Every structure is written in C-alpha cells, then in structure tokens.
C-alpha positions as a printed Julia matrix, in Angstrom:
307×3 Matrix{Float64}:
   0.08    1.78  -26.04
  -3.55    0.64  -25.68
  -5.64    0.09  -28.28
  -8.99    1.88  -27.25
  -9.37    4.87  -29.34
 -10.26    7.2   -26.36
  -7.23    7.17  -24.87
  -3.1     6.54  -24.77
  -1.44    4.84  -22.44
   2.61    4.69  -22.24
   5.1     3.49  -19.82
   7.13    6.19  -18.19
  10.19    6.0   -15.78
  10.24    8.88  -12.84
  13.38    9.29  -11.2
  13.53    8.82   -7.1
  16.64    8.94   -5.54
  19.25    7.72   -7.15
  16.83    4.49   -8.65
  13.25    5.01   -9.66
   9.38    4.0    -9.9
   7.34    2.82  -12.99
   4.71    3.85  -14.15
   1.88    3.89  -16.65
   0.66    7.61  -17.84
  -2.56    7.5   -19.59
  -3.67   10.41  -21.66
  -7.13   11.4   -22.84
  -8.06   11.04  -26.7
  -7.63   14.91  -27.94
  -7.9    16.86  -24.49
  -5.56   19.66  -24.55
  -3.33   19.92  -21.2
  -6.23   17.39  -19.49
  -6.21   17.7   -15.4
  -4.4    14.61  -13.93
  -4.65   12.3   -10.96
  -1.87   10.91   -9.03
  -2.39    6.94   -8.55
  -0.8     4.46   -6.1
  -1.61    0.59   -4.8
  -1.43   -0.74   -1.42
   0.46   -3.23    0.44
   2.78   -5.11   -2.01
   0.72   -4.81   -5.1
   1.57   -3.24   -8.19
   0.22   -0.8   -10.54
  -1.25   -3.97  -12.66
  -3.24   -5.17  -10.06
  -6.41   -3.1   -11.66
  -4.86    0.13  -11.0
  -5.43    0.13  -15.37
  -8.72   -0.14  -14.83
  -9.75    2.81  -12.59
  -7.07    4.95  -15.42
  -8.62    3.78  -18.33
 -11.83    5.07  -16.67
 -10.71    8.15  -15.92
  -8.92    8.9   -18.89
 -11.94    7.89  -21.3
 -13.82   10.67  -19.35
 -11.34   13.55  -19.75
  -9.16   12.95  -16.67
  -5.49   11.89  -17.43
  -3.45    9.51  -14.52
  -0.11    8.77  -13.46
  -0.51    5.1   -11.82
   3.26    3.81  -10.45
   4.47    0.83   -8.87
   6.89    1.75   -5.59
  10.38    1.04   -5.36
  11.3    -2.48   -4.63
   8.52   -3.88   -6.41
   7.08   -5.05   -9.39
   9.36   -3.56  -12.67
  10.3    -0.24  -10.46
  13.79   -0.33   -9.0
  15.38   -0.39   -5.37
  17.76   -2.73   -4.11
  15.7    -3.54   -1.24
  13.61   -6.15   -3.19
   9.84   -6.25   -1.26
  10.62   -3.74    1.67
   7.72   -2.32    2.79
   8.9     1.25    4.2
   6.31    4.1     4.87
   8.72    6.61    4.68
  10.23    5.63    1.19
   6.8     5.3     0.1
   5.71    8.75    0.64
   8.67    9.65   -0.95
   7.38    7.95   -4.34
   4.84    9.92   -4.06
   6.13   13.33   -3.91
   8.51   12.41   -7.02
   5.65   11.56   -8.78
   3.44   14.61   -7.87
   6.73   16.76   -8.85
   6.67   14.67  -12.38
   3.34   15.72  -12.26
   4.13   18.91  -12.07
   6.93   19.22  -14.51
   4.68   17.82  -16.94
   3.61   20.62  -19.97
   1.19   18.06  -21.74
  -1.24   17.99  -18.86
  -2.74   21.1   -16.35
  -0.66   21.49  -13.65
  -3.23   22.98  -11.75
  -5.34   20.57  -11.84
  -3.99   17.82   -9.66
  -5.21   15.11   -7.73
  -4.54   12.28   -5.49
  -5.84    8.25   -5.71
  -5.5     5.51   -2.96
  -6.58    2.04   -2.73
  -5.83    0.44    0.93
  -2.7     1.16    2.25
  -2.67    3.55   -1.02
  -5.69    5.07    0.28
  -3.76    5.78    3.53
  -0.72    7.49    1.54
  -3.57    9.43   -0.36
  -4.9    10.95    3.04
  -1.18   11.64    4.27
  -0.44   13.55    0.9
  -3.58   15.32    0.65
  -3.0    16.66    4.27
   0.15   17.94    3.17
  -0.36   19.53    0.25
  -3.26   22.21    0.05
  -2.43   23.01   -3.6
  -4.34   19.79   -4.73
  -7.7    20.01   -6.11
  -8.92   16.79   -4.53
  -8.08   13.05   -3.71
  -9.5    10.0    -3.27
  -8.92    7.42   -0.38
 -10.63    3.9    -1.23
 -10.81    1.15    1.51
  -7.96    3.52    2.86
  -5.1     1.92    5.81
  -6.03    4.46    9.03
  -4.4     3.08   11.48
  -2.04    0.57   12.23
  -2.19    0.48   15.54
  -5.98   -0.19   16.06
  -5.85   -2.81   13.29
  -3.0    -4.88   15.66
  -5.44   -4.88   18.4
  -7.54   -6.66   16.41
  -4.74  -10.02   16.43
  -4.49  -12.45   19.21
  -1.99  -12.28   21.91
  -0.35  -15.36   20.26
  -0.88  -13.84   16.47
   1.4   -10.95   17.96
   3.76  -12.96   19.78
   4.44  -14.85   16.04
   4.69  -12.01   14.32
   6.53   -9.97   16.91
   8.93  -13.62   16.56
   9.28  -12.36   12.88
  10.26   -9.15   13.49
  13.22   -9.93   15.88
  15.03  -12.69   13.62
  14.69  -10.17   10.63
  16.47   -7.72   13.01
  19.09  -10.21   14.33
  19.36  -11.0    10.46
  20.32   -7.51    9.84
  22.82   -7.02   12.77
  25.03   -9.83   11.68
  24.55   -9.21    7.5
  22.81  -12.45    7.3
  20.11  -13.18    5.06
  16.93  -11.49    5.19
  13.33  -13.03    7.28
  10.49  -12.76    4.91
   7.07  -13.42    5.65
   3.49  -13.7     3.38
   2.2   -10.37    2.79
  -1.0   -12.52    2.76
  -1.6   -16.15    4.07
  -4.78  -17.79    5.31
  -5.83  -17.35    8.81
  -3.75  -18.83   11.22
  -0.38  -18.31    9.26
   2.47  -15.91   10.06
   1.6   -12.9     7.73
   0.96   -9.53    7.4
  -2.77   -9.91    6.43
  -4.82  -13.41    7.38
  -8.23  -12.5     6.82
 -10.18  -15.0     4.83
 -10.51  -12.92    1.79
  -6.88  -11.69    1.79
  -4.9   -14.55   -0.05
  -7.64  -15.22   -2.7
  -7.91  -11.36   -2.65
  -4.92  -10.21   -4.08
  -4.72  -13.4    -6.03
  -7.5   -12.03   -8.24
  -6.17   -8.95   -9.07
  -3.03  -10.2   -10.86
  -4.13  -10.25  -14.32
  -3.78  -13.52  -16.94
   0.0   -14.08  -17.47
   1.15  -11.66  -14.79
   2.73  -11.82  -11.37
   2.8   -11.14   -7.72
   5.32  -11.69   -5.23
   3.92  -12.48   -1.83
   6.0   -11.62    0.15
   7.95   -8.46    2.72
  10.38   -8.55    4.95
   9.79   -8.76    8.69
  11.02   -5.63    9.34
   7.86   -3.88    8.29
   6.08   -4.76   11.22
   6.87   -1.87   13.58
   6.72    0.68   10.73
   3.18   -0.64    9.88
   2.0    -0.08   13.66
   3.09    3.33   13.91
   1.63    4.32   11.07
  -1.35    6.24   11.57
  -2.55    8.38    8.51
  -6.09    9.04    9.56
  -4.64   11.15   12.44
  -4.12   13.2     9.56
  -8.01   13.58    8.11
  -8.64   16.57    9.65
  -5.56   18.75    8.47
  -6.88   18.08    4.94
  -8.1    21.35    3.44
  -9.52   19.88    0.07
 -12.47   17.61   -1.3
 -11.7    14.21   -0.65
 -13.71   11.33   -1.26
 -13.3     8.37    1.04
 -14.91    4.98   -0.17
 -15.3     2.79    3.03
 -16.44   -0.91    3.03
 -18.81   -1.7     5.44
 -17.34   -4.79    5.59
 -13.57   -4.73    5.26
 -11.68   -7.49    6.96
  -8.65   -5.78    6.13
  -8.94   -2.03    6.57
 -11.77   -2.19    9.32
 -14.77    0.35    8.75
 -15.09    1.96   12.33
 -11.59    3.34   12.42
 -11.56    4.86    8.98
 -14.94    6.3     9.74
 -14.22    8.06   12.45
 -11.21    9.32   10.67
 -12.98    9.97    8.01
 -15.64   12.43    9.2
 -12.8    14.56   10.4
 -12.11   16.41    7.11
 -13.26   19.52    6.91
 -14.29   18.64    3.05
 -14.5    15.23    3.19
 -17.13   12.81    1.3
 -17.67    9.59    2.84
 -19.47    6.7     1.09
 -19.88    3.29    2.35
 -20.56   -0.34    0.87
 -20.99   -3.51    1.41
 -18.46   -5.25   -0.46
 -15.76   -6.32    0.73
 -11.88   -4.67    0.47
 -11.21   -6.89   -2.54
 -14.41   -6.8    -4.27
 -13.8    -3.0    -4.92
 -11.45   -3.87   -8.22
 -14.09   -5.78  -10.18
 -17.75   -6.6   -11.26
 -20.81   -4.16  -10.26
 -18.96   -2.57   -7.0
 -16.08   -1.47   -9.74
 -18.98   -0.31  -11.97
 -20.47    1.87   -8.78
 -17.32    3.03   -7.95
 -15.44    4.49  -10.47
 -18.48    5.88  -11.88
 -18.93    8.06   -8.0
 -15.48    8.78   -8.35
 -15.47   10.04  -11.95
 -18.3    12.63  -10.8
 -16.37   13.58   -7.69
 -13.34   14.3    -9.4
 -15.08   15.87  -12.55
 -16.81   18.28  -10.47
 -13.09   19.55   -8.29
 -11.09   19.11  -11.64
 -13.64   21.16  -13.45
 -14.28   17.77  -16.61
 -17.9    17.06  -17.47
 -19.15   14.43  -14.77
 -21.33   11.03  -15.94
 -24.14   12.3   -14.47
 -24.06    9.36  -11.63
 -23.83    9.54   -7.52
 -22.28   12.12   -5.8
C-alpha cells in the first residue's frame, strides 16, 4: 500500500484462463465509485517499468487504474515463461476490462483504456472493439508490424527469420526452446536494435527490480502480422495518441497516418524519443495532457494544462 496520502494502491490477482495476470489497482483518496482506466506495457516489460508512475498520477487527480503485467511475465502466471503472443495478450485485456467491470468500488461507466508501445497498439485494438469505453490512450503506440520489418536489412531478416525456424524445429521435436534479446544493440539478433532500445528499457526497471530480456523466437511472425492501426478508424471514441517525432522503435509516419484515421482521435507529437516518455520533463508534459484528456471524457476536474 503506498504511502502518499492521496491515494491507495494494492496488489490484485485477475483470473485468465485457467492461470492469471497481476496487477496493481490504485484508488483515489476519498472518491466515491472514481472512473477507472485500464493500463498495460509493451513488449516484455512489466507493470513496474513506470507503469506506477502514470497511476499514481492519475489516481492523485481523481482517476483510479488497473495497471497488470501479462501472462508469462514478470509475477503474473503462464507456463509459457516470456512468450510473446498477440492473441493471449488481448485476451489479458478483456479479463481485465471484465474485472473492471465487476468492480462495485469504482464507476463502471466510466472506463478507459492506456497503452505504452506495443501497449499502445493493444489500446487502439481494444478501443476499436469496444464502443462502450469512454476513451483511451495510445502512447508511442506499435501500428504496424509489417512496415516496421521493412525497415531491417535483408541480412537483419535473414538472422532473425534463422531464429524463427530453429525455435520451430525446437518445437516439432519437444526440444528446448530458441530465445532471443527482446532488445540488443544494433547489429545483434533481437527483436528491437535501435540504439536507444537496450539502455531504454534498462532505465525503466526501478532500483532493486528486474527484467528479463528475453522471448522466444516464435514471436516473430505473430509480430509481423500484427497490424493494429488498421484498426484506427473503426474507433468510435476520444482517443488520444502521443506520437514521438522521433521514435526509433515505433516509427512516427506509420502511426500518423494511422492515427489521423479516428473519427475522434487526438494526436500530439514530440520530440523525445520512445524511451524518454517514462521520465524527466517529457513525463511531466505528458501525463499532465493526458490527465486533461481523460478528465474531460471521464467527466474528473482536469489540471488546467494542454489539450
């Protein structure tokens, strides 16, 4: 339980399946029934990784949040230790919305959605299924796998794709899985060799904590097809997309485009980088936009910052 006045925070268990995710439900100071937001993390990071300090902003304003870690990482369960699986991944997040939901301390009518990177791309894919939300917010969201491979060299792919077929192999015969780095520097086989990637997640993980750096190679494909900012324009609420100008990881042009697609969509840009987003004055800009974007859908008293 935290110690700042405004504000509880407790560790809750949601069922999924037959295993389940953690997560962290923080709850406003003496707010009756307070509106809620729905909070996930992106590739391979867990709800740690400064997902507690966007909630403890929100919930210090009014808004209550559910932030979870997905199966097979972190403290959640799953047997399938650092899979990365799109499809099990929405699934987290449609038990959690339905915890949500079957919550009586908070407004169930008041709901929202929160992505960070490939978060922000399960954020866009929720919100475009489910109308009944009052908003969501996509920062530095995944768009679109397949333009981001086009980005790798022929012989980038060709290692990776290398990966991908001794994981399978691995698989057929019930041997032993093929990891690789969810982040390495550039030139090694991993999911994510920009410069900024390695030392970027490496900053999030607070003093004392950990982070596993690592999926298995059978991710690849499902990462290509995935495409969630095909999915921009079926979104019929406010959502609030927070693009970096910059982003080595998530690049800016695709998500753009994307973004400008929904019919009540918000788009602001910046210049710092995909990683930069968690801390210092970007974090200051950010969840300050974001507390008057979601204050004004979820009916709360804004700051009085951007829109």
């Amino acid at each position: 339980m935290s110690k700042d006045t405004r504000y509880q925070r407790h560790t809750i268990s949601i069922p999924v399946g037959d295993s389940f995710c953690t997560a962290w439900l923080h709850m406003p100071t003496g707010v009756q029934r307070p509106p809620v937001v729905v909070m996930g993390h992106g590739m391979g990071a867990t709800r740690e990784m400064r997902l507690d300090a966007y909630a403890e902003r929100f919930a210090a304003r009014g808004i209550a949040s559910i932030a979870f870690t997905y199966r097979n990482f972190g403290d959640s369960g799953g047997t399938h230790r650092q899979e990365l699986n799109v499809k099990d991944q929405l699934r987290d997040w449609e038990e959690v919305l339905a915890h949500a939901r079957g919550r009586d301390d908070v407004d169930t009518s008041r709901i929202a959605v929160w992505g960070t990177s490939f978060g922000g791309g399960h954020a866009i894919t929720i919100a475009s299924r489910h109308p009944d939300l009052v908003a969501a917010v996509a920062q530095c969201p995944f768009t679109d796998g397949l333009l981001t491979a086009l980005r790798l060299s022929p012989f980038e792919s060709l290692r990776l794709q290398g990966k991908f077929i001794r994981d399978l192999v691995a698989t057929v015969t019930r041997r032993e899985p093929v990891y690789l780095p969810l982040a390495g520097a550039p030139g090694d086989v991993a999911i994510m060799t920009a410069p900024d990637a390695l030392p970027g997640y490496q900053s999030l993980v607070p003093d004392g904590g950990t982070w596993v750096n690592s999926t298995r190679a059978r991710a690849i494909p499902r990462l290509l097809r995935y495409r969630p900012g095909r999915s921009t324009k079926k979104i019929q609420i406010p959502i609030l997309f927070c693009i970096s100008s910059t982003d080595t990881v998530a690049p800016a042009g695709p998500t753009l485009k994307y973004a400008r697609r929904a019919p009540h969509g918000v788009v602001q840009t910046y210049e710092a980088g995909h990683f930069d987003f968690y801390t210092g004055q970007p974090f200051e800009q950010l969840v300050a936009e974001q507390i008057d974007f979601l204050a004004k859908h979820m009916s709360t008293q804004p700051t009085g910052g951007a829109r």
